[in-house]
Amino acid sequence: MNNVIGLSRVTPAARVLGATVLTALALAGCDTVSRATATRQFAVVEADKSGATEVNIASLSDVIQRNPSDAAAYNTRGAAYARAGNFDSAIADFTKAIQLDPNSASAYGNRALAYRQSGRNDAALQDFTKAITADPNYTAAYIGRANLQRAQGNFEAAYSDLSQAIRLTPESAEAYHARGLVRQAQGQHRAAIGDFDAAIDRNPFVSAPYAARGQSLIATNQYDKAIEDYNAALNVNNKDADSWAYRGLAYEKSNRRQEATESYQRAIAIDQGNAIAKQGLGRMQGGMASLFR
C-alpha cells in the first residue's frame, strides 16, 4: 500500500515533465508483523524497470541546469534517483533542496525515506521530525515516523503518530493499516482487526491489509474469515509467499489437511526459505497433533 509524498511549490519548469517525472518516494507500512522470511522495509521505493527513470533524471538535470535555485526540481530528481536505487545521489539532492528551501517538509520527508531505505534510521527519524516541524499537518511524515518507531519497538509513540495522522486525514487507508500493525504487534488483535477493516473500507484494492487482518483473524481463531482474507490478498498479488503460507496455516488449523498442504507448497514454490510454509509442511508430513500442543 503506497502513500505518495507529494512535492510542494513545484515550479512551472518542473511541471512540464508531467507524468513522466518520478515525483516521490512511496511510504509503506504495508508489511505484517509476523513476516516469515522477508526483511521488513518500511520505506519502499518501487524499482523502475521501464527505463523511464534515466530519462526523467536527464530531463530534471536539464531543468536544474537552467534553474539552479529550483528546490522542487532537486526534490523531484532526488525521488527519481531513489526510484533508481541510487540513494546517495537522492540524499544529496534532497539535502540541496533543503538548503534552498529550509521549510520544505516534502524534502525532509523524502530524505527521511531515503535514509530509512539506506538503513540510517537515526537520521531518518530526525528528518521525519523536521518534516513535521516544518508542516504539522503533513500526514505522510507521521506515518513514516510511526513505521520507523514500530520497527524499533516504540509502539506507544507509533500509535500516537498514527492516531494524529488519522485525525489529519481520516480517509488515509495507510494510516489505519499502519496503526493496525502497531496494535497487532502489541497482541491487541481485535483492535487491530478494526483498523484493518477501516483500511480495507478506504482502499479495497491492495493486498497488505487483507494479509495483515488474516494474521489477527488466525490469532483470534477465526480461521474461515482468515482464509477469505488470504484469498482476497492473493487475488491482488498471487506471488506473495507469506499469504500462501498463512492461508495454509488457517487451513491447517481448520483441519483441512489437503488445502493446507497445497497452500504451503505454493508458498515454497515462490520462496523456498519461507519458514511458515516449511514448518507447516513438516507438520503435514509428521501429523496434525504437533500443531495443537
PDB file of C-alpha atoms in Angstrom:
ATOM      1  CA  MET A   1       0.000   0.000   0.000  1.00  0.00           C
ATOM      2  CA  ASN A   2       1.573   3.257  -1.051  1.00  0.00           C
ATOM      3  CA  ASN A   3       1.002   6.775   0.181  1.00  0.00           C
ATOM      4  CA  VAL A   4       2.968   9.087  -2.042  1.00  0.00           C
ATOM      5  CA  ILE A   5       4.782  12.047  -0.600  1.00  0.00           C
ATOM      6  CA  GLY A   6       3.962  14.909  -2.895  1.00  0.00           C
ATOM      7  CA  LEU A   7       6.127  17.906  -3.685  1.00  0.00           C
ATOM      8  CA  SER A   8       5.197  21.394  -2.653  1.00  0.00           C
ATOM      9  CA  ARG A   9       5.761  24.537  -4.664  1.00  0.00           C
ATOM     10  CA  VAL A  10       6.745  22.765  -7.891  1.00  0.00           C
ATOM     11  CA  THR A  11       7.809  25.324 -10.456  1.00  0.00           C
ATOM     12  CA  PRO A  12       6.375  25.515 -13.987  1.00  0.00           C
ATOM     13  CA  ALA A  13       9.632  24.116 -15.346  1.00  0.00           C
ATOM     14  CA  ALA A  14       9.261  21.012 -13.224  1.00  0.00           C
ATOM     15  CA  ARG A  15       5.579  20.651 -14.106  1.00  0.00           C
ATOM     16  CA  VAL A  16       6.420  20.471 -17.810  1.00  0.00           C
ATOM     17  CA  LEU A  17       7.755  16.973 -17.203  1.00  0.00           C
ATOM     18  CA  GLY A  18       4.255  15.885 -16.203  1.00  0.00           C
ATOM     19  CA  ALA A  19       3.523  12.243 -15.546  1.00  0.00           C
ATOM     20  CA  THR A  20       6.992  11.118 -16.615  1.00  0.00           C
ATOM     21  CA  VAL A  21       8.574  12.628 -13.529  1.00  0.00           C
ATOM     22  CA  LEU A  22       9.075  10.407 -10.504  1.00  0.00           C
ATOM     23  CA  THR A  23       7.771  12.890  -8.013  1.00  0.00           C
ATOM     24  CA  ALA A  24       8.095  10.996  -4.775  1.00  0.00           C
ATOM     25  CA  LEU A  25       9.110   8.074  -2.707  1.00  0.00           C
ATOM     26  CA  ALA A  26       6.430   5.659  -1.567  1.00  0.00           C
ATOM     27  CA  LEU A  27       5.697   5.412   2.118  1.00  0.00           C
ATOM     28  CA  ALA A  28       4.967   1.977   3.336  1.00  0.00           C
ATOM     29  CA  GLY A  29       3.632   0.236   6.350  1.00  0.00           C
ATOM     30  CA  CYS A  30       2.466  -2.454   4.102  1.00  0.00           C
ATOM     31  CA  ASP A  31       4.036  -5.368   5.775  1.00  0.00           C
ATOM     32  CA  THR A  32       2.766  -7.628   8.503  1.00  0.00           C
ATOM     33  CA  VAL A  33       4.084  -8.247  11.971  1.00  0.00           C
ATOM     34  CA  SER A  34       4.959 -11.883  11.569  1.00  0.00           C
ATOM     35  CA  ARG A  35       6.667 -11.952   8.214  1.00  0.00           C
ATOM     36  CA  ALA A  36       8.351 -15.289   7.887  1.00  0.00           C
ATOM     37  CA  THR A  37      11.300 -14.627   5.645  1.00  0.00           C
ATOM     38  CA  ALA A  38      11.355 -11.180   4.142  1.00  0.00           C
ATOM     39  CA  THR A  39      13.320  -8.281   5.560  1.00  0.00           C
ATOM     40  CA  ARG A  40      10.925  -5.597   6.703  1.00  0.00           C
ATOM     41  CA  GLN A  41      11.013  -2.467   4.616  1.00  0.00           C
ATOM     42  CA  PHE A  42       9.117   0.482   5.972  1.00  0.00           C
ATOM     43  CA  ALA A  43      10.224   2.937   3.306  1.00  0.00           C
ATOM     44  CA  VAL A  44       9.702   1.309  -0.019  1.00  0.00           C
ATOM     45  CA  VAL A  45      10.727   2.590  -3.409  1.00  0.00           C
ATOM     46  CA  GLU A  46       9.346   0.535  -6.253  1.00  0.00           C
ATOM     47  CA  ALA A  47      12.036  -0.334  -8.764  1.00  0.00           C
ATOM     48  CA  ASP A  48      11.568   1.203 -12.178  1.00  0.00           C
ATOM     49  CA  LYS A  49      12.099  -1.450 -14.837  1.00  0.00           C
ATOM     50  CA  SER A  50      10.809   0.608 -17.740  1.00  0.00           C
ATOM     51  CA  GLY A  51      13.908   2.709 -18.314  1.00  0.00           C
ATOM     52  CA  ALA A  52      11.897   5.867 -17.772  1.00  0.00           C
ATOM     53  CA  THR A  53      13.861   6.829 -14.663  1.00  0.00           C
ATOM     54  CA  GLU A  54      17.045   7.554 -16.589  1.00  0.00           C
ATOM     55  CA  VAL A  55      15.106   9.779 -18.978  1.00  0.00           C
ATOM     56  CA  ASN A  56      13.493  11.573 -16.036  1.00  0.00           C
ATOM     57  CA  ILE A  57      16.829  12.147 -14.326  1.00  0.00           C
ATOM     58  CA  ALA A  58      18.295  13.578 -17.529  1.00  0.00           C
ATOM     59  CA  SER A  59      15.276  15.847 -18.015  1.00  0.00           C
ATOM     60  CA  LEU A  60      15.394  17.006 -14.425  1.00  0.00           C
ATOM     61  CA  SER A  61      19.111  17.671 -14.692  1.00  0.00           C
ATOM     62  CA  ASP A  62      18.339  19.965 -17.629  1.00  0.00           C
ATOM     63  CA  VAL A  63      15.730  21.745 -15.502  1.00  0.00           C
ATOM     64  CA  ILE A  64      18.238  22.168 -12.685  1.00  0.00           C
ATOM     65  CA  GLN A  65      20.911  23.448 -15.057  1.00  0.00           C
ATOM     66  CA  ARG A  66      18.506  26.126 -16.266  1.00  0.00           C
ATOM     67  CA  ASN A  67      17.144  26.837 -12.768  1.00  0.00           C
ATOM     68  CA  PRO A  68      19.884  26.059 -10.225  1.00  0.00           C
ATOM     69  CA  SER A  69      17.848  27.613  -7.415  1.00  0.00           C
ATOM     70  CA  ASP A  70      14.785  25.431  -8.003  1.00  0.00           C
ATOM     71  CA  ALA A  71      14.400  23.462  -4.777  1.00  0.00           C
ATOM     72  CA  ALA A  72      11.423  21.494  -6.135  1.00  0.00           C
ATOM     73  CA  ALA A  73      13.453  20.285  -9.110  1.00  0.00           C
ATOM     74  CA  TYR A  74      16.150  18.913  -6.790  1.00  0.00           C
ATOM     75  CA  ASN A  75      13.447  17.296  -4.674  1.00  0.00           C
ATOM     76  CA  THR A  76      11.905  15.695  -7.748  1.00  0.00           C
ATOM     77  CA  ARG A  77      15.224  14.489  -9.138  1.00  0.00           C
ATOM     78  CA  GLY A  78      16.075  13.079  -5.728  1.00  0.00           C
ATOM     79  CA  ALA A  79      12.921  10.977  -5.876  1.00  0.00           C
ATOM     80  CA  ALA A  80      13.934   9.749  -9.325  1.00  0.00           C
ATOM     81  CA  TYR A  81      17.392   8.807  -8.043  1.00  0.00           C
ATOM     82  CA  ALA A  82      15.783   6.932  -5.175  1.00  0.00           C
ATOM     83  CA  ARG A  83      13.488   5.093  -7.587  1.00  0.00           C
ATOM     84  CA  ALA A  84      16.619   4.002  -9.442  1.00  0.00           C
ATOM     85  CA  GLY A  85      18.164   2.762  -6.171  1.00  0.00           C
ATOM     86  CA  ASN A  86      20.810   5.498  -6.100  1.00  0.00           C
ATOM     87  CA  PHE A  87      20.190   6.636  -2.544  1.00  0.00           C
ATOM     88  CA  ASP A  88      23.424   8.592  -2.112  1.00  0.00           C
ATOM     89  CA  SER A  89      22.529  10.842  -5.053  1.00  0.00           C
ATOM     90  CA  ALA A  90      18.932  11.040  -3.812  1.00  0.00           C
ATOM     91  CA  ILE A  91      20.057  12.175  -0.378  1.00  0.00           C
ATOM     92  CA  ALA A  92      22.405  14.732  -1.936  1.00  0.00           C
ATOM     93  CA  ASP A  93      19.543  16.197  -3.982  1.00  0.00           C
ATOM     94  CA  PHE A  94      17.158  16.282  -1.042  1.00  0.00           C
ATOM     95  CA  THR A  95      19.860  17.983   1.018  1.00  0.00           C
ATOM     96  CA  LYS A  96      20.312  20.598  -1.704  1.00  0.00           C
ATOM     97  CA  ALA A  97      16.537  21.119  -1.820  1.00  0.00           C
ATOM     98  CA  ILE A  98      16.545  21.694   1.945  1.00  0.00           C
ATOM     99  CA  GLN A  99      19.405  24.178   1.654  1.00  0.00           C
ATOM    100  CA  LEU A 100      17.416  26.108  -0.933  1.00  0.00           C
ATOM    101  CA  ASP A 101      14.131  25.789   0.960  1.00  0.00           C
ATOM    102  CA  PRO A 102      14.744  25.082   4.672  1.00  0.00           C
ATOM    103  CA  ASN A 103      10.989  24.830   5.296  1.00  0.00           C
ATOM    104  CA  SER A 104      10.336  22.105   2.724  1.00  0.00           C
ATOM    105  CA  ALA A 105       8.527  19.382   4.645  1.00  0.00           C
ATOM    106  CA  SER A 106       8.453  17.287   1.466  1.00  0.00           C
ATOM    107  CA  ALA A 107      12.241  17.357   1.068  1.00  0.00           C
ATOM    108  CA  TYR A 108      12.750  16.382   4.711  1.00  0.00           C
ATOM    109  CA  GLY A 109      10.199  13.591   4.350  1.00  0.00           C
ATOM    110  CA  ASN A 110      11.758  12.299   1.157  1.00  0.00           C
ATOM    111  CA  ARG A 111      15.256  12.412   2.627  1.00  0.00           C
ATOM    112  CA  ALA A 112      13.983  10.542   5.675  1.00  0.00           C
ATOM    113  CA  LEU A 113      12.696   7.772   3.426  1.00  0.00           C
ATOM    114  CA  ALA A 114      15.985   7.594   1.554  1.00  0.00           C
ATOM    115  CA  TYR A 115      17.854   7.399   4.860  1.00  0.00           C
ATOM    116  CA  ARG A 116      15.455   4.679   6.003  1.00  0.00           C
ATOM    117  CA  GLN A 117      15.984   2.716   2.827  1.00  0.00           C
ATOM    118  CA  SER A 118      19.732   3.041   3.372  1.00  0.00           C
ATOM    119  CA  GLY A 119      19.491   1.737   6.939  1.00  0.00           C
ATOM    120  CA  ARG A 120      20.289   5.114   8.517  1.00  0.00           C
ATOM    121  CA  ASN A 121      17.407   5.006  10.956  1.00  0.00           C
ATOM    122  CA  ASP A 122      18.544   7.704  13.378  1.00  0.00           C
ATOM    123  CA  ALA A 123      18.938  10.211  10.558  1.00  0.00           C
ATOM    124  CA  ALA A 124      15.573   9.152   9.148  1.00  0.00           C
ATOM    125  CA  LEU A 125      13.852   9.689  12.483  1.00  0.00           C
ATOM    126  CA  GLN A 126      15.349  13.166  12.773  1.00  0.00           C
ATOM    127  CA  ASP A 127      14.197  14.100   9.288  1.00  0.00           C
ATOM    128  CA  PHE A 128      10.653  12.841   9.814  1.00  0.00           C
ATOM    129  CA  THR A 129      10.522  15.036  12.920  1.00  0.00           C
ATOM    130  CA  LYS A 130      11.888  18.012  10.960  1.00  0.00           C
ATOM    131  CA  ALA A 131       9.233  17.446   8.295  1.00  0.00           C
ATOM    132  CA  ILE A 132       6.526  17.536  10.961  1.00  0.00           C
ATOM    133  CA  THR A 133       8.045  20.671  12.493  1.00  0.00           C
ATOM    134  CA  ALA A 134       8.014  22.329   9.071  1.00  0.00           C
ATOM    135  CA  ASP A 135       4.415  21.254   8.471  1.00  0.00           C
ATOM    136  CA  PRO A 136       2.486  19.917  11.482  1.00  0.00           C
ATOM    137  CA  ASN A 137      -0.283  18.779   9.111  1.00  0.00           C
ATOM    138  CA  TYR A 138       1.999  16.573   6.990  1.00  0.00           C
ATOM    139  CA  THR A 139       0.278  13.217   7.347  1.00  0.00           C
ATOM    140  CA  ALA A 140       2.862  11.231   5.390  1.00  0.00           C
ATOM    141  CA  ALA A 141       5.631  12.198   7.794  1.00  0.00           C
ATOM    142  CA  TYR A 142       3.628  10.999  10.797  1.00  0.00           C
ATOM    143  CA  ILE A 143       3.088   7.670   9.060  1.00  0.00           C
ATOM    144  CA  GLY A 144       6.740   7.374   8.089  1.00  0.00           C
ATOM    145  CA  ARG A 145       7.938   8.198  11.588  1.00  0.00           C
ATOM    146  CA  ALA A 146       5.430   5.783  13.106  1.00  0.00           C
ATOM    147  CA  ASN A 147       6.545   2.934  10.851  1.00  0.00           C
ATOM    148  CA  LEU A 148      10.118   3.503  11.950  1.00  0.00           C
ATOM    149  CA  GLN A 149       9.121   3.719  15.604  1.00  0.00           C
ATOM    150  CA  ARG A 150       7.208   0.467  15.266  1.00  0.00           C
ATOM    151  CA  ALA A 151      10.278  -1.194  13.769  1.00  0.00           C
ATOM    152  CA  GLN A 152      12.211  -0.038  16.813  1.00  0.00           C
ATOM    153  CA  GLY A 153       9.578  -1.377  19.224  1.00  0.00           C
ATOM    154  CA  ASN A 154       8.417   2.072  20.303  1.00  0.00           C
ATOM    155  CA  PHE A 155       4.752   1.191  19.979  1.00  0.00           C
ATOM    156  CA  GLU A 156       3.216   3.953  22.079  1.00  0.00           C
ATOM    157  CA  ALA A 157       4.940   6.694  20.076  1.00  0.00           C
ATOM    158  CA  ALA A 158       3.989   4.960  16.832  1.00  0.00           C
ATOM    159  CA  TYR A 159       0.366   4.679  17.933  1.00  0.00           C
ATOM    160  CA  SER A 160       0.311   8.379  18.856  1.00  0.00           C
ATOM    161  CA  ASP A 161       1.710   9.419  15.469  1.00  0.00           C
ATOM    162  CA  LEU A 162      -0.751   7.249  13.565  1.00  0.00           C
ATOM    163  CA  SER A 163      -3.706   8.491  15.560  1.00  0.00           C
ATOM    164  CA  GLN A 164      -2.638  12.027  14.671  1.00  0.00           C
ATOM    165  CA  ALA A 165      -2.318  11.017  11.014  1.00  0.00           C
ATOM    166  CA  ILE A 166      -5.866   9.655  11.123  1.00  0.00           C
ATOM    167  CA  ARG A 167      -7.145  12.868  12.717  1.00  0.00           C
ATOM    168  CA  LEU A 168      -5.491  14.867   9.938  1.00  0.00           C
ATOM    169  CA  THR A 169      -6.523  12.549   7.107  1.00  0.00           C
ATOM    170  CA  PRO A 170      -9.468  10.373   8.152  1.00  0.00           C
ATOM    171  CA  GLU A 171      -9.605   8.734   4.707  1.00  0.00           C
ATOM    172  CA  SER A 172      -5.991   7.507   4.845  1.00  0.00           C
ATOM    173  CA  ALA A 173      -6.111   3.748   4.363  1.00  0.00           C
ATOM    174  CA  GLU A 174      -2.385   3.571   5.022  1.00  0.00           C
ATOM    175  CA  ALA A 175      -2.648   5.251   8.417  1.00  0.00           C
ATOM    176  CA  TYR A 176      -5.291   2.784   9.573  1.00  0.00           C
ATOM    177  CA  HIS A 177      -3.299  -0.142   8.202  1.00  0.00           C
ATOM    178  CA  ALA A 178      -0.125   1.017   9.932  1.00  0.00           C
ATOM    179  CA  ARG A 179      -1.964   1.548  13.230  1.00  0.00           C
ATOM    180  CA  GLY A 180      -3.430  -1.926  12.913  1.00  0.00           C
ATOM    181  CA  LEU A 181       0.102  -3.288  12.636  1.00  0.00           C
ATOM    182  CA  VAL A 182       1.051  -1.488  15.850  1.00  0.00           C
ATOM    183  CA  ARG A 183      -1.904  -2.988  17.687  1.00  0.00           C
ATOM    184  CA  GLN A 184      -1.155  -6.381  16.193  1.00  0.00           C
ATOM    185  CA  ALA A 185       2.424  -6.180  17.432  1.00  0.00           C
ATOM    186  CA  GLN A 186       1.074  -5.469  20.902  1.00  0.00           C
ATOM    187  CA  GLY A 187      -1.208  -8.516  20.763  1.00  0.00           C
ATOM    188  CA  GLN A 188      -4.341  -6.346  20.550  1.00  0.00           C
ATOM    189  CA  HIS A 189      -5.775  -8.390  17.707  1.00  0.00           C
ATOM    190  CA  ARG A 190      -9.419  -7.365  17.914  1.00  0.00           C
ATOM    191  CA  ALA A 191      -8.488  -3.683  17.878  1.00  0.00           C
ATOM    192  CA  ALA A 192      -6.078  -4.407  15.036  1.00  0.00           C
ATOM    193  CA  ILE A 193      -8.867  -6.059  13.044  1.00  0.00           C
ATOM    194  CA  GLY A 194     -10.932  -2.885  13.453  1.00  0.00           C
ATOM    195  CA  ASP A 195      -8.130  -0.784  11.992  1.00  0.00           C
ATOM    196  CA  PHE A 196      -7.577  -3.218   9.131  1.00  0.00           C
ATOM    197  CA  ASP A 197     -11.341  -3.100   8.464  1.00  0.00           C
ATOM    198  CA  ALA A 198     -11.085   0.676   8.179  1.00  0.00           C
ATOM    199  CA  ALA A 199      -8.076   0.446   5.849  1.00  0.00           C
ATOM    200  CA  ILE A 200      -9.874  -2.010   3.562  1.00  0.00           C
ATOM    201  CA  ASP A 201     -13.039   0.110   3.553  1.00  0.00           C
ATOM    202  CA  ARG A 202     -10.961   3.034   2.304  1.00  0.00           C
ATOM    203  CA  ASN A 203      -8.931   1.103  -0.251  1.00  0.00           C
ATOM    204  CA  PRO A 204     -10.037  -2.458  -1.015  1.00  0.00           C
ATOM    205  CA  PHE A 205      -7.672  -2.887  -3.952  1.00  0.00           C
ATOM    206  CA  VAL A 206      -4.366  -3.637  -2.189  1.00  0.00           C
ATOM    207  CA  SER A 207      -3.332  -6.922  -0.646  1.00  0.00           C
ATOM    208  CA  ALA A 208      -1.434  -5.925   2.505  1.00  0.00           C
ATOM    209  CA  PRO A 209      -4.379  -5.060   4.808  1.00  0.00           C
ATOM    210  CA  TYR A 210      -6.119  -8.329   3.946  1.00  0.00           C
ATOM    211  CA  ALA A 211      -2.950 -10.276   4.716  1.00  0.00           C
ATOM    212  CA  ALA A 212      -2.425  -8.390   7.960  1.00  0.00           C
ATOM    213  CA  ARG A 213      -6.031  -8.839   9.048  1.00  0.00           C
ATOM    214  CA  GLY A 214      -5.723 -12.530   8.233  1.00  0.00           C
ATOM    215  CA  GLN A 215      -2.967 -12.908  10.824  1.00  0.00           C
ATOM    216  CA  SER A 216      -5.108 -11.326  13.525  1.00  0.00           C
ATOM    217  CA  LEU A 217      -8.071 -13.455  12.495  1.00  0.00           C
ATOM    218  CA  ILE A 218      -5.917 -16.566  12.903  1.00  0.00           C
ATOM    219  CA  ALA A 219      -4.806 -15.282  16.304  1.00  0.00           C
ATOM    220  CA  THR A 220      -8.458 -14.958  17.342  1.00  0.00           C
ATOM    221  CA  ASN A 221      -9.402 -18.398  15.965  1.00  0.00           C
ATOM    222  CA  GLN A 222     -11.464 -17.017  13.079  1.00  0.00           C
ATOM    223  CA  TYR A 223      -9.991 -19.348  10.512  1.00  0.00           C
ATOM    224  CA  ASP A 224     -12.674 -19.221   7.812  1.00  0.00           C
ATOM    225  CA  LYS A 225     -12.559 -15.435   7.766  1.00  0.00           C
ATOM    226  CA  ALA A 226      -8.757 -15.565   7.631  1.00  0.00           C
ATOM    227  CA  ILE A 227      -8.943 -17.846   4.591  1.00  0.00           C
ATOM    228  CA  GLU A 228     -11.274 -15.354   2.917  1.00  0.00           C
ATOM    229  CA  ASP A 229      -8.787 -12.573   3.590  1.00  0.00           C
ATOM    230  CA  TYR A 230      -5.864 -14.515   2.176  1.00  0.00           C
ATOM    231  CA  ASN A 231      -7.915 -15.365  -0.890  1.00  0.00           C
ATOM    232  CA  ALA A 232      -8.563 -11.646  -1.323  1.00  0.00           C
ATOM    233  CA  ALA A 233      -4.875 -10.837  -0.829  1.00  0.00           C
ATOM    234  CA  LEU A 234      -3.851 -13.475  -3.346  1.00  0.00           C
ATOM    235  CA  ASN A 235      -6.386 -12.224  -5.872  1.00  0.00           C
ATOM    236  CA  VAL A 236      -4.453  -8.959  -5.814  1.00  0.00           C
ATOM    237  CA  ASN A 237      -0.969 -10.482  -5.606  1.00  0.00           C
ATOM    238  CA  ASN A 238      -0.663 -14.217  -6.153  1.00  0.00           C
ATOM    239  CA  LYS A 239       3.126 -14.080  -5.850  1.00  0.00           C
ATOM    240  CA  ASP A 240       3.035 -13.322  -2.117  1.00  0.00           C
ATOM    241  CA  ALA A 241       4.584 -16.359  -0.453  1.00  0.00           C
ATOM    242  CA  ASP A 242       3.570 -15.223   3.025  1.00  0.00           C
ATOM    243  CA  SER A 243      -0.112 -15.048   2.081  1.00  0.00           C
ATOM    244  CA  TRP A 244       0.038 -18.570   0.672  1.00  0.00           C
ATOM    245  CA  ALA A 245       1.819 -19.733   3.828  1.00  0.00           C
ATOM    246  CA  TYR A 246      -0.623 -18.132   6.261  1.00  0.00           C
ATOM    247  CA  ARG A 247      -3.563 -19.356   4.230  1.00  0.00           C
ATOM    248  CA  GLY A 248      -2.038 -22.796   4.669  1.00  0.00           C
ATOM    249  CA  LEU A 249      -1.874 -22.207   8.415  1.00  0.00           C
ATOM    250  CA  ALA A 250      -5.536 -21.168   8.520  1.00  0.00           C
ATOM    251  CA  TYR A 251      -6.494 -24.288   6.568  1.00  0.00           C
ATOM    252  CA  GLU A 252      -4.337 -26.398   8.858  1.00  0.00           C
ATOM    253  CA  LYS A 253      -5.957 -25.019  11.977  1.00  0.00           C
ATOM    254  CA  SER A 254      -9.327 -25.751  10.356  1.00  0.00           C
ATOM    255  CA  ASN A 255      -8.166 -29.372   9.954  1.00  0.00           C
ATOM    256  CA  ARG A 256      -8.289 -29.099   6.160  1.00  0.00           C
ATOM    257  CA  ARG A 257      -5.123 -31.003   5.506  1.00  0.00           C
ATOM    258  CA  GLN A 258      -5.117 -31.163   1.723  1.00  0.00           C
ATOM    259  CA  GLU A 259      -5.809 -27.448   1.237  1.00  0.00           C
ATOM    260  CA  ALA A 260      -3.149 -26.606   3.829  1.00  0.00           C
ATOM    261  CA  THR A 261      -0.569 -28.741   2.052  1.00  0.00           C
ATOM    262  CA  GLU A 262      -1.370 -27.166  -1.308  1.00  0.00           C
ATOM    263  CA  SER A 263      -1.069 -23.654   0.104  1.00  0.00           C
ATOM    264  CA  TYR A 264       2.240 -24.426   1.799  1.00  0.00           C
ATOM    265  CA  GLN A 265       3.549 -25.896  -1.448  1.00  0.00           C
ATOM    266  CA  ARG A 266       2.539 -22.776  -3.369  1.00  0.00           C
ATOM    267  CA  ALA A 267       4.397 -20.635  -0.813  1.00  0.00           C
ATOM    268  CA  ILE A 268       7.560 -22.703  -1.119  1.00  0.00           C
ATOM    269  CA  ALA A 269       7.378 -22.634  -4.919  1.00  0.00           C
ATOM    270  CA  ILE A 270       7.656 -18.847  -4.647  1.00  0.00           C
ATOM    271  CA  ASP A 271      10.049 -18.712  -1.682  1.00  0.00           C
ATOM    272  CA  GLN A 272      11.913 -21.882  -0.803  1.00  0.00           C
ATOM    273  CA  GLY A 273      13.007 -20.396   2.516  1.00  0.00           C
ATOM    274  CA  ASN A 274       9.560 -19.445   3.769  1.00  0.00           C
ATOM    275  CA  ALA A 275       9.635 -20.593   7.394  1.00  0.00           C
ATOM    276  CA  ILE A 276       5.869 -20.735   7.950  1.00  0.00           C
ATOM    277  CA  ALA A 277       5.385 -22.948   4.896  1.00  0.00           C
ATOM    278  CA  LYS A 278       8.365 -25.172   5.651  1.00  0.00           C
ATOM    279  CA  GLN A 279       7.207 -25.728   9.218  1.00  0.00           C
ATOM    280  CA  GLY A 280       3.655 -26.331   8.032  1.00  0.00           C
ATOM    281  CA  LEU A 281       4.705 -28.929   5.510  1.00  0.00           C
ATOM    282  CA  GLY A 282       6.753 -30.583   8.229  1.00  0.00           C
ATOM    283  CA  ARG A 283       3.646 -30.852  10.347  1.00  0.00           C
ATOM    284  CA  MET A 284       1.686 -32.227   7.401  1.00  0.00           C
ATOM    285  CA  GLN A 285       4.291 -34.929   6.996  1.00  0.00           C
ATOM    286  CA  GLY A 286       4.550 -35.551  10.730  1.00  0.00           C
ATOM    287  CA  GLY A 287       0.846 -35.480  11.581  1.00  0.00           C
ATOM    288  CA  MET A 288      -1.518 -32.868  12.895  1.00  0.00           C
ATOM    289  CA  ALA A 289      -1.019 -33.387  16.609  1.00  0.00           C
ATOM    290  CA  SER A 290       2.015 -31.144  16.922  1.00  0.00           C
ATOM    291  CA  LEU A 291       0.057 -28.061  15.783  1.00  0.00           C
ATOM    292  CA  PHE A 292      -2.177 -28.047  18.844  1.00  0.00           C
ATOM    293  CA  ARG A 293       0.367 -28.885  21.523  1.00  0.00           C
TER     294      ARG A 293
END
